[in-house]
Amino acid sequence: MNHWIIAPVVLPAMLAPFIVLAARYHIGIQRVFSVAGVLALITIAAGLTWQASDGTVTLYQLSDWAAPFGIVLVGDRLSTMMVLLTAVLALFVLLYAIGSEWDNRGRHFHALFQFQLMGIMGAFLTGDLFNLFVFFEVLLIASYGLMIHAGGHVRLRAGVQYVLYNLLGSTLFLFALGALYAQTGTLNMADLAQRVAMIDGAETVGIRIASVMLLLVFAVKAALVPLHFWLPSSYAEAPAPVAALFAIMTKVGAYAIIRVYTLIFGPDVAVTEGLHGLWLMPLALISLAIGMIGVLAARRLHRLVAFSVIGSMGMVMVSIALFTPAGIAAALYYIVHSTLAAGALFLITDLTRAGRSDLNLTAQPPVAGGPLTAAMFFAAAIAMAGLPPLSGFVGKLLILDAGFASGWVVWIWAVVLGSSLISVIGFSRAGSTLFWKSRSVVVPSDVADAEDSKSAENREATAKDDGSDVPSFLSYGAVSGLLVLLVLHTVLAGPIYRFTEATSAQLFAPSRYMSTVLETKGKLTRPKPEGYDKGHADDGHGAGDAGHGETTEEGH
């Protein structure tokens, strides 16, 4: 199974141009191939996750060029878990897009969807920082095309804002990579982990600057305050299935922080010790508070959900900022929960849009399918607010428990509990206004007729722009699937948390990862750099015609 690790990147990369060239005018064929491709991705991702569950680290060398000279893909517990999460989310998002006809309201939806998956999968699997930058750009380009799908000047304006902000982040990313390469001569993550540890204490300025710049780049991707301004409008104005897929996009930033700051700039690296944790925790707490205050202050449903994404990312970053095995394990559990909950909420927002003149949180006449939509909103809101019995409550308990050993324990408990209360109030107000209250004020008949005519015109314009048709069975089925996954994430919390604990332990003991990537005998450790040059000389490989895969298992 060594070569399967490249399949999550190659499969969507091949499907996208095929759909454009061979099925451009046949939406049915596009749907068949797109769904089949995502199902294949789920199967492959599940196999890779199962293989990595026992501690196996899988290496794939493109064109048989060994690291650090060649491009490598690496599969461990963390990367394969994120790949599987992305593939599962993509399936339900795609089914909703088909059921709601969103994919037929613009051009090249399925091709862009596959390119987006390619970029996300590559970002999770790459073992090289420059290729992480490349995959960031791939998913950025594809996400812009998806964001402006079906047109509209408001959507276009939000898309331009999204691209410009992320391009600034990409520019900063290049500066950071340049500083790292100038200081170390490599961008391979495992190789960087070795070389950063060998840098003399008097020559650490460049490394420290690069470390901070990388954290800023990943904070932009994760929408961490004060670098979050691009997210509310971008996610709120994007088509609902696209916004639901974007629920995994912020997790790419969180993943990058976890990977880079446990492998390259780990807690035991003297040159950057304490540098990132000094201000990451305060910003994470502020992000959590601002996100949930935004939920309370929002006047439109789609912006409420967008702010809840900022709040959930604040919760994730609070746990990551602890930089302890317990904190990372809790963060990984909550990442799965918040991705599924945010995806469900964005799709439910689109269900709510059907039959309404707008998404303003105002009392309007009841709409068809209201009870079922209300029940789904109730379940998803409970999950996102972190109330029992769903997995959001379990995730918050794990984060609070992990914070006990931190000097920030008082602040963590106060902000987490306070923001949870605020989010409950915000979601309760929105749900009661949308699904319980109805317009009951008696108005003159001529005014009522004028209002009804205006509402009909608004609904017609909304339907043209946003595809607000009557929801189909497939649309409700896709949302139900995400909610069922949230229930399973709660029921199976024990086994899942044990997996995230093992993942966290593997991250804080990166010697297996490094020795696999660099193909050295035994386990490399940061304090033993004297054999490093010799190991590289012994392990050189020439170029070949095919990729080379290697699997290493942890000894027990």
XYZ file of C-alpha atoms in Angstrom:
556
model
C 0.000 0.000 0.000
C 3.052 2.232 -0.133
C 2.018 4.064 -3.278
C -1.561 4.725 -2.171
C -0.488 7.793 -0.230
C -0.253 9.861 -3.423
C -3.744 8.815 -4.578
C -5.650 11.504 -2.581
C -3.681 14.131 -4.512
C -3.516 12.477 -7.940
C -7.137 11.295 -8.137
C -8.823 14.733 -7.930
C -6.001 16.224 -10.034
C -6.908 13.789 -12.817
C -10.667 14.029 -12.410
C -10.780 17.823 -12.647
C -9.365 18.174 -16.201
C -11.298 15.088 -17.321
C -14.563 16.699 -16.219
C -13.682 19.942 -18.010
C -12.538 18.305 -21.258
C -14.859 15.322 -21.578
C -18.047 16.263 -19.716
C -18.238 20.034 -19.832
C -21.820 20.117 -21.129
C -23.106 16.978 -19.383
C -23.957 17.762 -15.785
C -25.107 14.191 -15.142
C -21.748 12.740 -16.145
C -19.953 15.353 -14.073
C -21.987 14.364 -11.040
C -21.345 10.660 -11.500
C -17.583 11.044 -11.820
C -17.367 13.606 -9.013
C -19.298 11.453 -6.536
C -17.401 8.329 -7.604
C -14.119 10.176 -7.100
C -15.050 11.320 -3.599
C -16.213 7.816 -2.652
C -12.871 6.479 -3.871
C -11.110 9.153 -1.789
C -13.005 8.048 1.326
C -12.012 4.430 0.721
C -8.347 5.310 0.192
C -8.288 7.718 3.154
C -9.873 5.111 5.422
C -7.212 2.593 4.375
C -4.400 5.082 4.991
C -5.831 6.003 8.389
C -6.109 2.352 9.355
C -2.509 1.771 8.277
C -1.300 4.759 10.311
C -3.347 3.853 13.397
C -0.626 1.529 14.727
C 2.079 4.192 14.465
C 3.146 3.462 10.906
C 4.711 6.382 9.043
C 4.421 6.032 5.260
C 6.800 7.802 2.886
C 6.367 8.458 -0.823
C 9.249 9.917 -2.832
C 8.220 11.484 -6.119
C 10.446 10.308 -9.006
C 12.464 8.298 -6.436
C 14.352 11.416 -5.278
C 15.241 11.063 -1.621
C 14.644 13.799 0.930
C 15.710 16.504 1.358
C 16.429 16.876 -2.377
C 13.128 15.493 -3.677
C 9.462 16.066 -2.981
C 8.010 13.701 -0.403
C 4.533 12.899 0.854
C 4.263 11.590 4.394
C 1.367 9.763 5.990
C 1.154 9.542 9.770
C -1.761 9.561 12.194
C -2.339 13.320 11.946
C -2.186 13.728 8.175
C -4.282 10.649 7.380
C -6.922 11.654 9.943
C -7.272 15.077 8.316
C -7.424 13.520 4.837
C -10.232 11.205 5.944
C -12.132 14.082 7.581
C -11.868 16.137 4.377
C -13.071 13.281 2.176
C -16.078 12.530 4.395
C -17.101 16.198 4.569
C -16.676 16.514 0.803
C -19.108 13.652 0.149
C -22.007 15.224 2.044
C -21.259 18.680 0.654
C -21.244 17.270 -2.870
C -24.509 15.407 -2.333
C -26.110 18.608 -1.073
C -24.807 20.584 -4.048
C -26.348 18.019 -6.392
C -29.644 17.780 -4.506
C -30.061 21.548 -4.333
C -28.910 22.060 -7.962
C -26.172 24.408 -6.777
C -23.700 22.648 -9.047
C -25.818 23.564 -12.084
C -26.016 27.298 -11.348
C -22.605 28.118 -12.707
C -19.828 26.620 -14.748
C -17.142 24.113 -13.786
C -18.370 23.514 -10.233
C -17.263 19.887 -10.135
C -13.857 20.555 -11.709
C -13.160 23.345 -9.213
C -14.420 21.118 -6.409
C -11.890 18.436 -7.345
C -9.049 20.969 -7.618
C -10.016 22.232 -4.173
C -9.784 18.709 -2.781
C -6.401 18.283 -4.451
C -5.042 21.376 -2.724
C -6.392 20.425 0.699
C -5.192 16.819 0.485
C -1.751 17.909 -0.685
C -1.439 20.406 2.172
C -2.145 17.645 4.688
C 0.219 15.084 3.150
C 3.239 17.110 2.045
C 6.493 16.815 3.950
C 7.995 20.003 2.500
C 7.240 23.620 3.428
C 7.578 24.943 -0.107
C 5.125 22.364 -1.384
C 2.813 23.360 1.467
C 2.937 26.856 -0.046
C 2.185 25.415 -3.504
C -0.841 23.492 -2.249
C -2.025 26.587 -0.389
C -2.057 28.414 -3.717
C -3.874 25.571 -5.472
C -6.670 25.571 -2.932
C -6.746 29.384 -2.924
C -7.296 29.555 -6.693
C -9.923 26.817 -6.647
C -11.696 28.306 -3.641
C -11.978 31.688 -5.365
C -13.624 30.044 -8.370
C -16.038 28.202 -6.091
C -16.766 31.306 -4.035
C -18.009 33.323 -7.012
C -19.931 30.331 -8.425
C -23.358 31.455 -9.704
C -22.203 35.091 -9.812
C -23.582 38.136 -8.054
C -21.841 41.423 -7.298
C -21.932 40.883 -3.509
C -20.333 37.475 -3.881
C -17.738 38.857 -6.282
C -16.807 41.644 -3.871
C -16.426 39.179 -1.001
C -14.353 36.918 -3.251
C -11.967 39.715 -4.180
C -11.537 40.606 -0.511
C -10.850 36.943 0.266
C -8.229 36.603 -2.470
C -6.415 39.850 -1.679
C -6.170 39.060 2.012
C -4.903 35.544 1.387
C -2.438 36.756 -1.244
C -0.902 38.967 1.412
C -0.562 35.883 3.549
C 1.026 34.013 0.645
C 3.555 36.806 0.165
C 4.477 36.645 3.833
C 4.769 32.866 3.470
C 7.369 33.313 0.710
C 9.354 35.730 2.860
C 9.357 33.208 5.703
C 10.475 30.406 3.392
C 13.263 32.582 2.035
C 14.497 33.351 5.530
C 14.396 29.671 6.484
C 16.220 28.554 3.357
C 18.886 31.242 3.746
C 19.536 30.066 7.283
C 19.315 26.280 6.834
C 19.597 25.479 3.112
C 16.533 23.213 3.143
C 12.731 23.351 3.314
C 12.039 19.683 3.972
C 10.267 19.548 7.333
C 12.180 16.596 8.743
C 15.489 18.032 7.557
C 14.588 21.431 9.011
C 13.867 19.802 12.361
C 17.444 18.556 12.419
C 19.157 21.678 11.133
C 17.252 24.166 13.291
C 18.378 22.257 16.378
C 22.024 22.540 15.262
C 22.038 26.310 14.738
C 24.360 28.182 17.047
C 22.680 30.350 19.649
C 24.304 33.508 18.265
C 22.761 32.989 14.805
C 19.110 32.516 15.648
C 17.666 35.862 14.532
C 16.680 34.625 11.078
C 15.102 31.459 12.463
C 13.120 33.371 15.062
C 11.852 35.838 12.451
C 10.866 32.996 10.125
C 9.114 31.211 12.985
C 6.985 34.253 13.780
C 6.200 34.956 10.115
C 5.066 31.361 9.570
C 2.819 31.621 12.592
C 1.286 34.788 11.145
C 0.676 33.045 7.811
C -1.019 30.084 9.456
C -3.002 32.437 11.704
C -4.406 34.093 8.561
C -5.493 30.688 7.243
C -7.004 29.819 10.634
C -8.815 33.208 10.870
C -7.222 34.054 14.204
C -8.012 37.536 15.548
C -6.907 40.113 14.418
C -6.278 38.379 11.076
C -9.874 37.178 10.716
C -11.510 40.050 8.836
C -11.657 38.171 5.544
C -13.785 35.310 6.892
C -17.260 36.658 7.836
C -18.115 38.148 4.444
C -16.319 35.461 2.448
C -18.037 32.536 4.131
C -21.400 34.261 4.455
C -21.638 35.251 0.790
C -20.243 32.031 -0.675
C -22.700 29.434 -2.008
C -23.841 27.231 0.862
C -22.101 24.004 -0.268
C -18.882 25.950 -0.847
C -19.068 27.541 2.602
C -19.664 24.079 4.087
C -16.533 22.755 2.358
C -14.652 25.823 3.589
C -15.271 24.526 7.129
C -12.146 22.407 6.606
C -10.134 25.319 5.172
C -9.509 27.024 8.494
C -8.427 23.641 9.850
C -5.609 23.644 7.287
C -4.124 26.591 9.188
C -4.553 24.796 12.503
C -2.972 21.659 11.042
C 0.021 23.649 9.781
C 0.580 25.189 13.219
C 0.426 21.781 14.882
C 2.781 20.205 12.350
C 5.383 22.966 12.174
C 5.440 23.827 15.870
C 5.749 20.248 17.072
C 8.183 19.049 14.397
C 10.389 21.988 13.378
C 9.972 24.505 16.207
C 8.987 22.045 18.902
C 8.831 22.791 22.623
C 12.347 21.356 23.074
C 13.960 23.617 20.458
C 15.924 26.230 22.391
C 16.122 28.902 19.666
C 12.328 29.362 19.506
C 11.308 28.143 22.945
C 8.300 30.075 24.222
C 8.310 32.412 21.224
C 4.970 31.395 19.715
C 3.148 30.529 22.933
C 3.784 33.995 24.347
C 1.029 35.650 22.329
C -0.835 32.749 20.702
C -2.926 31.984 23.786
C -4.159 35.574 24.309
C -5.139 35.872 20.648
C -6.874 32.493 20.760
C -8.941 33.563 23.774
C -9.814 36.871 22.085
C -10.802 34.986 18.909
C -13.102 32.730 20.896
C -14.736 35.691 22.627
C -15.123 37.821 19.481
C -16.478 34.917 17.464
C -19.228 34.164 19.952
C -20.020 37.848 20.492
C -20.418 38.007 16.703
C -22.916 35.143 16.951
C -24.928 37.178 19.447
C -24.699 40.414 17.445
C -25.366 38.962 13.971
C -28.501 40.146 12.202
C -28.388 37.603 9.372
C -28.204 33.853 9.712
C -25.291 33.214 7.346
C -23.116 35.787 9.120
C -24.040 34.214 12.458
C -22.715 30.870 11.238
C -19.578 32.539 9.857
C -18.830 34.112 13.247
C -19.416 30.762 14.921
C -16.594 29.396 12.743
C -14.285 32.120 14.110
C -15.344 31.200 17.645
C -14.785 27.494 17.077
C -11.339 28.181 15.636
C -10.610 30.237 18.741
C -11.519 27.202 20.816
C -9.226 24.996 18.734
C -6.355 27.482 19.004
C -6.776 27.745 22.787
C -6.125 24.034 23.036
C -3.250 24.127 20.523
C -1.625 27.093 22.310
C -1.114 24.905 25.373
C 1.441 22.924 23.306
C 1.047 19.888 25.537
C 0.115 16.326 24.505
C -3.249 16.664 26.269
C -3.924 20.020 24.624
C -3.156 18.789 21.106
C -5.232 15.626 21.644
C -8.219 17.711 22.776
C -7.725 20.102 19.842
C -7.765 17.229 17.335
C -10.994 15.853 18.811
C -12.580 19.310 18.644
C -11.359 19.889 15.078
C -13.391 16.930 13.871
C -16.440 18.130 15.790
C -16.290 21.772 14.680
C -15.743 20.827 11.022
C -18.857 18.653 10.932
C -20.942 21.141 12.940
C -19.952 24.144 10.811
C -20.576 22.236 7.585
C -24.035 21.215 8.782
C -24.910 24.778 9.847
C -23.967 26.275 6.483
C -26.122 23.727 4.672
C -29.011 24.306 7.085
C -28.695 28.015 6.365
C -29.390 27.250 2.713
C -32.391 25.108 3.674
C -33.696 28.020 5.727
C -33.272 30.360 2.771
C -35.863 28.417 0.758
C -39.193 30.231 0.837
C -37.882 33.287 2.679
C -37.294 36.686 1.173
C -33.920 36.938 2.957
C -31.825 35.520 5.786
C -32.415 38.426 8.158
C -33.168 37.332 11.708
C -36.669 38.775 11.612
C -40.079 37.192 12.043
C -41.536 36.082 8.714
C -44.376 33.777 7.699
C -43.698 30.041 8.169
C -42.178 28.225 5.196
C -42.536 24.721 3.823
C -40.367 22.155 5.586
C -39.968 24.449 8.575
C -40.310 21.838 11.343
C -37.684 19.511 9.872
C -35.311 22.374 9.140
C -35.884 23.738 12.644
C -35.071 20.358 14.192
C -31.850 20.154 12.208
C -30.900 23.708 13.170
C -31.610 22.896 16.818
C -29.298 19.867 16.728
C -26.499 21.674 14.883
C -26.770 24.723 17.163
C -26.492 22.521 20.260
C -23.376 20.953 18.766
C -21.730 24.256 17.887
C -22.620 25.880 21.224
C -21.086 22.939 23.075
C -24.163 21.834 24.998
C -24.690 18.232 26.090
C -25.213 15.584 24.880
C -23.336 16.123 21.595
C -19.596 16.100 20.919
C -19.119 19.841 21.350
C -19.710 19.397 25.074
C -17.217 16.517 25.214
C -14.634 18.525 23.259
C -14.924 21.528 25.565
C -14.547 19.327 28.631
C -11.368 17.870 27.167
C -9.987 21.343 26.453
C -10.862 22.599 29.934
C -9.237 19.545 31.465
C -6.089 20.048 29.372
C -5.911 23.668 30.562
C -5.603 22.727 34.243
C -1.825 22.403 33.987
C -1.457 25.806 32.330
C -0.861 29.155 33.945
C -3.770 30.395 31.829
C -6.256 28.086 33.544
C -8.402 30.861 35.025
C -8.607 32.751 31.752
C -9.300 29.571 29.762
C -12.164 28.499 31.998
C -13.648 32.002 32.188
C -13.559 32.667 28.441
C -14.663 29.173 27.383
C -17.618 29.084 29.775
C -18.571 32.706 29.150
C -18.404 32.358 25.376
C -20.457 29.165 25.580
C -23.212 31.051 27.376
C -23.107 33.842 24.798
C -23.303 31.368 21.912
C -26.295 29.624 23.500
C -28.106 32.951 23.734
C -27.175 33.867 20.162
C -28.285 30.571 18.639
C -31.459 30.510 20.767
C -32.410 34.000 19.628
C -31.809 33.107 15.989
C -33.706 29.821 16.156
C -36.703 31.237 17.965
C -36.918 34.164 15.550
C -36.627 32.033 12.432
C -38.744 29.028 13.332
C -41.020 29.968 16.221
C -42.063 33.573 15.856
C -44.275 34.488 12.926
C -45.422 37.808 11.571
C -48.684 38.457 13.373
C -49.093 42.238 13.202
C -52.315 43.185 11.455
C -51.705 45.635 8.606
C -54.043 47.238 6.077
C -54.812 45.080 3.064
C -53.175 47.414 0.566
C -49.957 47.506 2.610
C -50.055 43.735 3.014
C -50.505 43.280 -0.729
C -47.567 45.593 -1.409
C -45.402 43.723 1.108
C -46.384 40.358 -0.369
C -45.553 41.622 -3.849
C -42.177 42.913 -2.656
C -41.456 39.638 -0.866
C -42.315 37.680 -3.998
C -39.927 39.831 -6.024
C -37.213 39.348 -3.404
C -37.737 35.596 -3.398
C -37.563 35.490 -7.170
C -34.338 37.511 -7.200
C -32.924 35.365 -4.429
C -33.835 32.217 -6.285
C -32.023 33.419 -9.391
C -28.924 34.388 -7.435
C -28.843 31.784 -4.683
C -30.841 28.900 -6.001
C -33.486 28.976 -3.293
C -35.708 26.253 -4.672
C -37.696 23.856 -2.518
C -35.136 21.597 -0.800
C -34.928 18.076 -2.143
C -34.778 14.799 -0.279
C -31.084 14.524 -1.158
C -30.417 17.922 0.413
C -32.042 16.911 3.670
C -30.259 13.564 3.493
C -26.850 15.255 3.195
C -27.486 17.434 6.245
C -28.829 14.447 8.164
C -25.640 12.552 7.333
C -23.486 15.246 8.940
C -25.698 15.292 12.025
C -25.474 11.500 12.291
C -21.680 11.806 12.148
C -21.837 14.285 15.046
C -23.843 11.749 17.044
C -21.305 9.016 16.204
C -18.485 11.369 17.189
C -20.175 11.623 20.579
C -20.970 7.939 21.020
C -17.456 6.906 19.951
C -15.749 9.682 21.906
C -13.646 7.191 23.875
C -12.009 5.381 20.934
C -11.662 8.609 18.941
C -9.981 10.400 21.836
C -7.609 7.487 22.340
C -6.676 7.852 18.671
C -6.063 11.592 19.075
C -3.998 10.891 22.208
C -1.839 8.471 20.227
C -1.599 11.066 17.449
C -0.481 13.715 19.924
C 2.106 11.377 21.428
C 3.482 10.703 17.951
C 3.719 14.429 17.256
C 5.709 15.079 20.434
C 8.074 12.228 19.644
C 8.972 13.093 16.017
C 12.038 10.861 15.741
C 10.103 8.168 13.844
C 8.799 10.747 11.372
C 12.273 12.197 10.806
C 14.062 8.874 10.455
C 11.466 7.650 7.955
C 11.622 10.764 5.785
C 15.413 11.032 5.873
C 15.843 7.247 5.540
C 18.352 6.964 8.359
C 19.019 3.851 10.347
C 17.464 3.924 13.760
C 15.598 6.871 15.190
C 16.913 10.361 14.699
C 16.703 12.665 17.684
C 17.365 16.382 17.830
C 20.272 16.158 20.321
C 22.281 13.821 18.034
C 23.258 15.872 14.989
C 26.830 14.552 14.712
C 25.809 11.594 12.516
C 23.495 13.711 10.431
C 25.848 14.563 7.545
C 27.098 10.994 7.309
C 23.525 9.726 7.259
C 22.740 11.971 4.318
C 25.828 10.815 2.426
C 24.929 7.168 2.957
C 21.279 7.551 2.016
C 21.555 9.366 -1.306
C 19.392 8.092 -4.144
C 19.505 8.873 -7.818
C 16.557 9.913 -9.922
C 14.287 7.181 -11.178
C 11.288 6.855 -13.435
C 8.718 6.034 -10.808
C 7.773 7.118 -7.298
C 9.252 5.200 -4.407
C 7.301 4.383 -1.280
C 8.500 3.163 2.073
C 6.625 2.237 5.200
C 8.117 2.249 8.678
C 6.341 0.948 11.738
C 6.992 1.918 15.299
C 8.507 -0.746 17.459
C 6.415 -1.925 20.352
